[in-house]
Amino acid sequence: MISRLPYELLSAILEEAAYSNAQEIQQYTYGVDSTSTNGKAQRVLRGHVANDSMRWLSTDAIRQTVERKREVNVTFPSNGAVMVDTFSLRWPPWMHGTWSLRIVIEWTQSRKLDSIHGCPSRDVFYRDPYCSLRKTVDLFTKYPSLGSSVRRIFFDGFYGVETNTMILQVLKYCDELDLVSLPWTTLRYGSGEDWSRLLGSRDDGTALTSLELLAVDLKQSQITDHGRHVDKHPLDSPTVNFGHLQRLKLSGSSNLMPVNDDDLIAISRTARLRELHITGTTSVTTKGLVALGRASEDTLRVLEHSPLSDDGFEHPNASCTDDGSHLCEEIVHCPHLRDLAISLPTICGDLFSNTSVNWVGDVQIRAAGICGQSGRLDKAAEARQTFFNSLSQARALIQAQRKRGVELNIEIFIDHLIFEPSKSLVHADLSVGEILSEGTWPEMPDPSFKGPYGQTGQYGKDERAYQCISEDEFVEGLRKGYISF
């Protein structure tokens, strides 16, 4: 009878039941500790039960009694693997066929180990760290038709040759993917055939649209393992085509065969991206950025480039590309670019000279100096004048966009200072200037909620809270030597 209730009422009932069950089920996991003074193994609290496990356990009774065509609830008792759609109870009927499948691997045997009863033994046992990945491979191997229902898939923590082989084996079955997040090592351990299959066009004309490559630093023992130093150079294969990819994200830095400029140049041969995100990396310079930017000049809409450095402001790159072209001019040549957050070694007024750009919202520019200038800006009058001319051009661009009905806000980060051209404000740590001026400068600073790395507060070191002053007062402080630039 309950199955005949309206979907909205049934969903509310089941959701309330799930929340009630969550308060009564086991919420902690336990382990065994043999370091006690009496030599006996003791049960110790390990932590909270994972969220996916909590959701699974809280809806266990519901799944056994309620069946709906649009719910995914498949159990394979033979191998203990369970495939479940965690959010199936919340999806209305009209969304049937548009959802993406979420796969959670649980072990029915482990549910009995949430608590240990009796006296535990001191026997040492081994748990396969890649057990979930192996079972995922087994699941798709046994039921290959499931792969066609997967739209988004994420792999994290698997960096070895063996695990990458398993990842690529899973991807073979997932032939309808929209988004995939992979460890950067798949770009080394995968073959040209693997990447051609992942990126290629399907029979219905669709293809993978979003690719994320996540990198991390490995342990020294992993770096010295010669078995990991394998590179199949898949990007050299003529069958690997990034032309259908719309979004590429490179995140993190690694000490083992990281993604570098040569990789980006190889990708740029076929890429036509709409979004490019390069964050937290030390192995990619403006050379690779410009290569991808030029290849996607007519399609690029989102550009984020935030290389990793100690303080977020130091960039070792040159201000010009290998062919002598100017970086500031390269950026404004992307006619459809809307969202911009970029770090450049130097900037100048050319970056804001084109009032026909389509920039919108918050645009953040980070730089270490001024194009064509060297030395300290508080000592070099020409460089200082060039920079303030750039601020004026940024203001002109903001006003031009405002006349078109577009709200644009530009922030320029340079030398641990934040310039806000639209308001003619400067945000900085002015404590040294207050000491040097014996409290006479600045006259009436306002508190600032911006820190050395944008609006995220302090960067985590010893900086004081930022204060806000006008550009005119900032120039006065420069002239009197109260602040360095």
Coordinates of N, CA, C and O in Angstrom, one line a residue, residues 91-182:
W91 N 15.1 12.1 -5.8 CA 14.9 12.5 -7.2 C 13.5 12.3 -7.6 O 12.9 11.2 -7.5
P92 N 12.8 13.3 -8.2 CA 11.4 13.2 -8.6 C 11.4 12.4 -9.9 O 12.3 12.2 -10.6
P93 N 10.2 11.8 -10.2 CA 10.1 10.9 -11.3 C 10.5 11.5 -12.7 O 11.0 10.8 -13.5
W94 N 10.2 12.9 -12.8 CA 10.5 13.5 -14.2 C 12.0 13.6 -14.5 O 12.3 13.9 -15.6
M95 N 12.8 13.3 -13.5 CA 14.3 13.3 -13.7 C 14.8 12.0 -14.1 O 16.0 11.8 -14.2
H96 N 13.9 11.0 -14.3 CA 14.3 9.7 -14.7 C 15.1 9.8 -16.0 O 14.6 10.3 -17.0
G97 N 16.3 9.2 -16.1 CA 17.1 9.2 -17.3 C 18.1 10.3 -17.3 O 18.9 10.3 -18.2
T98 N 18.0 11.3 -16.4 CA 18.9 12.4 -16.4 C 19.9 12.4 -15.3 O 20.8 13.2 -15.2
W99 N 19.8 11.4 -14.4 CA 20.7 11.4 -13.2 C 22.0 10.7 -13.5 O 22.1 10.0 -14.5
S100 N 22.9 10.9 -12.7 CA 24.2 10.2 -12.8 C 24.3 9.2 -11.7 O 23.9 9.5 -10.6
L101 N 25.0 8.1 -12.0 CA 25.0 7.0 -11.0 C 26.2 7.2 -10.0 O 27.3 7.6 -10.4
R102 N 25.9 7.0 -8.8 CA 26.9 7.1 -7.8 C 27.1 5.7 -7.2 O 26.2 5.0 -6.8
I103 N 28.3 5.2 -7.2 CA 28.6 3.9 -6.8 C 29.4 3.9 -5.5 O 30.4 4.5 -5.4
V104 N 28.9 3.1 -4.5 CA 29.5 3.0 -3.2 C 29.8 1.6 -3.0 O 28.8 0.8 -3.0
I105 N 31.0 1.2 -2.7 CA 31.3 -0.2 -2.4 C 31.4 -0.4 -0.9 O 32.1 0.3 -0.2
E106 N 30.5 -1.3 -0.4 CA 30.5 -1.6 1.0 C 30.7 -3.1 1.1 O 30.6 -3.9 0.2
W107 N 31.0 -3.5 2.3 CA 31.3 -4.9 2.5 C 30.3 -5.4 3.6 O 30.3 -4.9 4.7
T108 N 29.4 -6.3 3.2 CA 28.4 -6.8 4.2 C 29.1 -7.5 5.4 O 28.5 -7.4 6.5
Q109 N 30.3 -8.1 5.2 CA 30.9 -8.7 6.3 C 31.4 -7.7 7.3 O 31.4 -7.9 8.5
S110 N 31.8 -6.5 6.9 CA 32.4 -5.5 7.8 C 31.4 -4.9 8.7 O 31.8 -4.3 9.7
R111 N 30.1 -5.0 8.4 CA 29.1 -4.4 9.2 C 29.1 -5.1 10.6 O 28.6 -4.6 11.6
K112 N 29.6 -6.3 10.6 CA 29.6 -7.1 11.9 C 30.8 -6.7 12.7 O 30.9 -7.1 13.8
L113 N 31.7 -5.9 12.1 CA 32.9 -5.5 12.8 C 32.9 -4.1 13.4 O 33.9 -3.5 13.7
D114 N 31.7 -3.5 13.3 CA 31.6 -2.1 13.9 C 32.0 -2.1 15.3 O 32.5 -1.1 15.9
S115 N 31.7 -3.2 16.1 CA 32.1 -3.3 17.5 C 32.7 -4.7 17.7 O 32.2 -5.6 17.0
I116 N 33.6 -4.8 18.5 CA 34.3 -6.1 18.8 C 33.8 -6.6 20.1 O 33.9 -5.9 21.2
H117 N 33.2 -7.8 20.2 CA 32.7 -8.3 21.4 C 33.7 -9.4 21.9 O 34.4 -10.1 21.2
G118 N 33.7 -9.5 23.2 CA 34.5 -10.5 23.8 C 36.0 -10.0 23.9 O 36.3 -8.8 23.8
C119 N 36.9 -10.9 24.1 CA 38.3 -10.6 24.3 C 39.0 -10.7 22.9 O 39.0 -11.8 22.3
P120 N 39.4 -9.6 22.3 CA 40.1 -9.7 21.0 C 41.4 -10.4 21.1 O 42.1 -10.3 22.1
S121 N 41.8 -11.0 20.0 CA 43.1 -11.7 20.0 C 44.2 -10.7 19.6 O 43.9 -9.6 19.2
R122 N 45.4 -11.1 19.6 CA 46.5 -10.2 19.3 C 47.1 -10.6 17.9 O 48.2 -10.2 17.6
D123 N 46.3 -11.4 17.2 CA 46.8 -11.8 15.8 C 46.8 -10.5 14.9 O 45.9 -9.7 14.9
V124 N 47.9 -10.5 14.1 CA 48.0 -9.4 13.2 C 47.3 -9.8 11.9 O 47.4 -10.9 11.4
F125 N 46.5 -8.8 11.3 CA 45.8 -9.1 10.1 C 46.2 -8.0 9.1 O 46.5 -6.9 9.4
Y126 N 46.0 -8.3 7.8 CA 46.4 -7.4 6.7 C 45.1 -7.0 6.0 O 44.3 -7.9 5.7
R127 N 45.0 -5.8 5.7 CA 43.9 -5.3 4.9 C 44.4 -4.7 3.6 O 45.2 -3.8 3.6
D128 N 43.9 -5.1 2.5 CA 44.3 -4.7 1.2 C 43.9 -3.2 1.0 O 42.7 -2.9 1.0
P129 N 44.9 -2.3 0.9 CA 44.5 -0.8 0.7 C 43.8 -0.5 -0.5 O 43.2 0.5 -0.7
Y130 N 43.9 -1.4 -1.5 CA 43.2 -1.2 -2.8 C 42.0 -2.1 -3.0 O 41.6 -2.4 -4.1
C131 N 41.5 -2.6 -1.9 CA 40.4 -3.5 -1.9 C 39.2 -2.9 -2.7 O 38.6 -3.6 -3.5
S132 N 38.8 -1.7 -2.3 CA 37.6 -1.1 -3.0 C 37.8 -0.9 -4.5 O 36.9 -1.1 -5.2
L133 N 39.1 -0.6 -4.9 CA 39.3 -0.5 -6.3 C 39.2 -1.8 -7.0 O 38.7 -1.9 -8.1
R134 N 39.8 -2.8 -6.4 CA 39.7 -4.2 -7.0 C 38.3 -4.6 -7.1 O 37.9 -5.2 -8.1
K135 N 37.5 -4.4 -6.1 CA 36.1 -4.8 -6.1 C 35.3 -4.0 -7.2 O 34.3 -4.5 -7.8
T136 N 35.7 -2.8 -7.4 CA 35.0 -2.0 -8.4 C 35.3 -2.6 -9.8 O 34.4 -2.7 -10.6
V137 N 36.6 -3.0 -10.0 CA 36.9 -3.6 -11.3 C 36.1 -4.9 -11.4 O 35.6 -5.2 -12.5
D138 N 36.0 -5.7 -10.3 CA 35.3 -7.0 -10.4 C 33.8 -6.7 -10.7 O 33.2 -7.5 -11.5
L139 N 33.3 -5.7 -10.1 CA 31.9 -5.4 -10.4 C 31.6 -5.0 -11.8 O 30.6 -5.6 -12.4
F140 N 32.4 -4.2 -12.4 CA 32.2 -3.8 -13.8 C 32.5 -5.0 -14.8 O 32.0 -5.1 -15.8
T141 N 33.5 -5.8 -14.3 CA 33.8 -6.9 -15.2 C 32.7 -7.9 -15.2 O 32.4 -8.5 -16.3
K142 N 32.0 -8.1 -14.1 CA 30.9 -9.1 -14.0 C 29.6 -8.5 -14.6 O 28.8 -9.2 -15.2
Y143 N 29.4 -7.2 -14.4 CA 28.2 -6.6 -14.9 C 28.6 -5.3 -15.8 O 28.5 -4.2 -15.4
P144 N 29.2 -5.6 -17.0 CA 29.7 -4.5 -17.8 C 28.6 -3.5 -18.2 O 29.0 -2.3 -18.5
S145 N 27.4 -3.8 -18.2 CA 26.3 -2.9 -18.7 C 26.2 -1.8 -17.7 O 25.6 -0.7 -18.0
L146 N 26.6 -1.9 -16.4 CA 26.5 -0.9 -15.4 C 27.3 0.4 -15.8 O 27.0 1.5 -15.5
G147 N 28.4 0.2 -16.6 CA 29.3 1.3 -16.9 C 28.6 2.3 -17.8 O 29.0 3.5 -17.7
S148 N 27.6 2.0 -18.6 CA 27.0 2.9 -19.4 C 26.1 3.9 -18.6 O 25.6 4.9 -19.2
S149 N 25.8 3.6 -17.3 CA 25.0 4.5 -16.5 C 25.9 5.5 -15.7 O 25.3 6.4 -15.1
V150 N 27.2 5.4 -15.8 CA 28.1 6.3 -15.0 C 28.4 7.5 -15.8 O 28.8 7.4 -17.0
R151 N 28.1 8.7 -15.2 CA 28.4 9.9 -15.9 C 29.6 10.7 -15.3 O 30.3 11.4 -16.0
R152 N 29.8 10.5 -14.0 CA 31.0 11.2 -13.3 C 31.7 10.2 -12.4 O 31.0 9.4 -11.7
I153 N 33.0 10.2 -12.5 CA 33.8 9.2 -11.7 C 35.0 9.9 -11.2 O 35.6 10.7 -11.9
F154 N 35.4 9.6 -10.0 CA 36.5 10.2 -9.3 C 37.5 9.1 -8.7 O 37.0 8.2 -8.1
F155 N 38.7 9.3 -9.0 CA 39.7 8.4 -8.4 C 40.7 9.3 -7.6 O 41.3 10.2 -8.1
D156 N 41.0 8.9 -6.4 CA 41.9 9.7 -5.5 C 42.7 8.7 -4.7 O 42.2 7.8 -4.0
G157 N 44.0 8.9 -4.6 CA 44.9 8.1 -3.7 C 45.5 6.9 -4.4 O 46.2 6.2 -3.7
F158 N 45.3 6.8 -5.7 CA 45.9 5.6 -6.4 C 47.0 6.1 -7.4 O 46.6 6.7 -8.4
Y159 N 48.2 5.9 -7.1 CA 49.3 6.6 -7.9 C 50.3 5.5 -8.5 O 51.2 5.9 -9.2
G160 N 50.1 4.3 -8.2 CA 51.0 3.3 -8.6 C 50.7 2.7 -10.0 O 49.6 3.0 -10.6
V161 N 51.6 2.0 -10.6 CA 51.4 1.4 -11.9 C 50.2 0.4 -11.9 O 49.3 0.4 -12.7
E162 N 50.2 -0.4 -10.8 CA 49.1 -1.4 -10.7 C 47.8 -0.8 -10.6 O 46.8 -1.2 -11.2
T163 N 47.6 0.2 -9.7 CA 46.3 0.8 -9.5 C 45.9 1.6 -10.7 O 44.7 1.7 -11.0
N164 N 46.8 2.2 -11.4 CA 46.5 3.0 -12.6 C 46.0 2.0 -13.7 O 45.1 2.4 -14.4
T165 N 46.5 0.8 -13.7 CA 46.0 -0.2 -14.6 C 44.6 -0.5 -14.3 O 43.8 -0.7 -15.2
M166 N 44.3 -0.7 -13.0 CA 42.9 -1.0 -12.6 C 42.0 0.2 -13.0 O 40.8 0.0 -13.4
I167 N 42.4 1.4 -12.8 CA 41.6 2.6 -13.1 C 41.3 2.6 -14.6 O 40.1 2.8 -15.0
L168 N 42.3 2.4 -15.4 CA 42.0 2.4 -16.8 C 41.1 1.2 -17.3 O 40.4 1.4 -18.2
Q169 N 41.2 0.1 -16.5 CA 40.3 -1.0 -16.8 C 38.8 -0.6 -16.5 O 37.9 -1.0 -17.2
V170 N 38.6 0.1 -15.4 CA 37.3 0.6 -15.0 C 36.8 1.5 -16.1 O 35.6 1.5 -16.5
L171 N 37.6 2.4 -16.6 CA 37.2 3.4 -17.5 C 36.8 2.8 -18.9 O 36.0 3.4 -19.6
K172 N 37.3 1.6 -19.2 CA 36.9 1.0 -20.4 C 35.4 0.7 -20.4 O 34.8 0.7 -21.5
Y173 N 34.9 0.4 -19.3 CA 33.4 0.1 -19.2 C 32.6 1.3 -19.1 O 31.4 1.2 -19.5
C174 N 33.1 2.4 -18.6 CA 32.3 3.6 -18.5 C 32.4 4.4 -19.8 O 33.2 5.4 -19.9
D175 N 31.6 4.1 -20.7 CA 31.7 4.7 -22.1 C 30.7 5.8 -22.3 O 30.5 6.3 -23.4
E176 N 30.1 6.4 -21.2 CA 29.2 7.5 -21.3 C 29.6 8.6 -20.3 O 28.8 9.4 -19.8
L177 N 30.9 8.7 -20.0 CA 31.3 9.7 -19.0 C 31.2 11.1 -19.5 O 31.5 11.4 -20.7
D178 N 30.8 12.0 -18.6 CA 30.9 13.4 -18.8 C 32.1 14.1 -18.1 O 32.7 15.0 -18.6
L179 N 32.4 13.6 -16.9 CA 33.5 14.2 -16.1 C 34.3 13.0 -15.5 O 33.7 12.1 -15.0
V180 N 35.6 13.2 -15.5 CA 36.5 12.2 -14.8 C 37.6 12.9 -14.1 O 38.1 13.9 -14.6
S181 N 37.9 12.5 -12.9 CA 38.9 13.0 -12.1 C 40.0 11.9 -11.8 O 39.6 10.9 -11.2
L182 N 41.2 12.1 -12.3 CA 42.2 11.1 -12.3 C 43.5 11.6 -11.6 O 43.8 12.8 -11.6

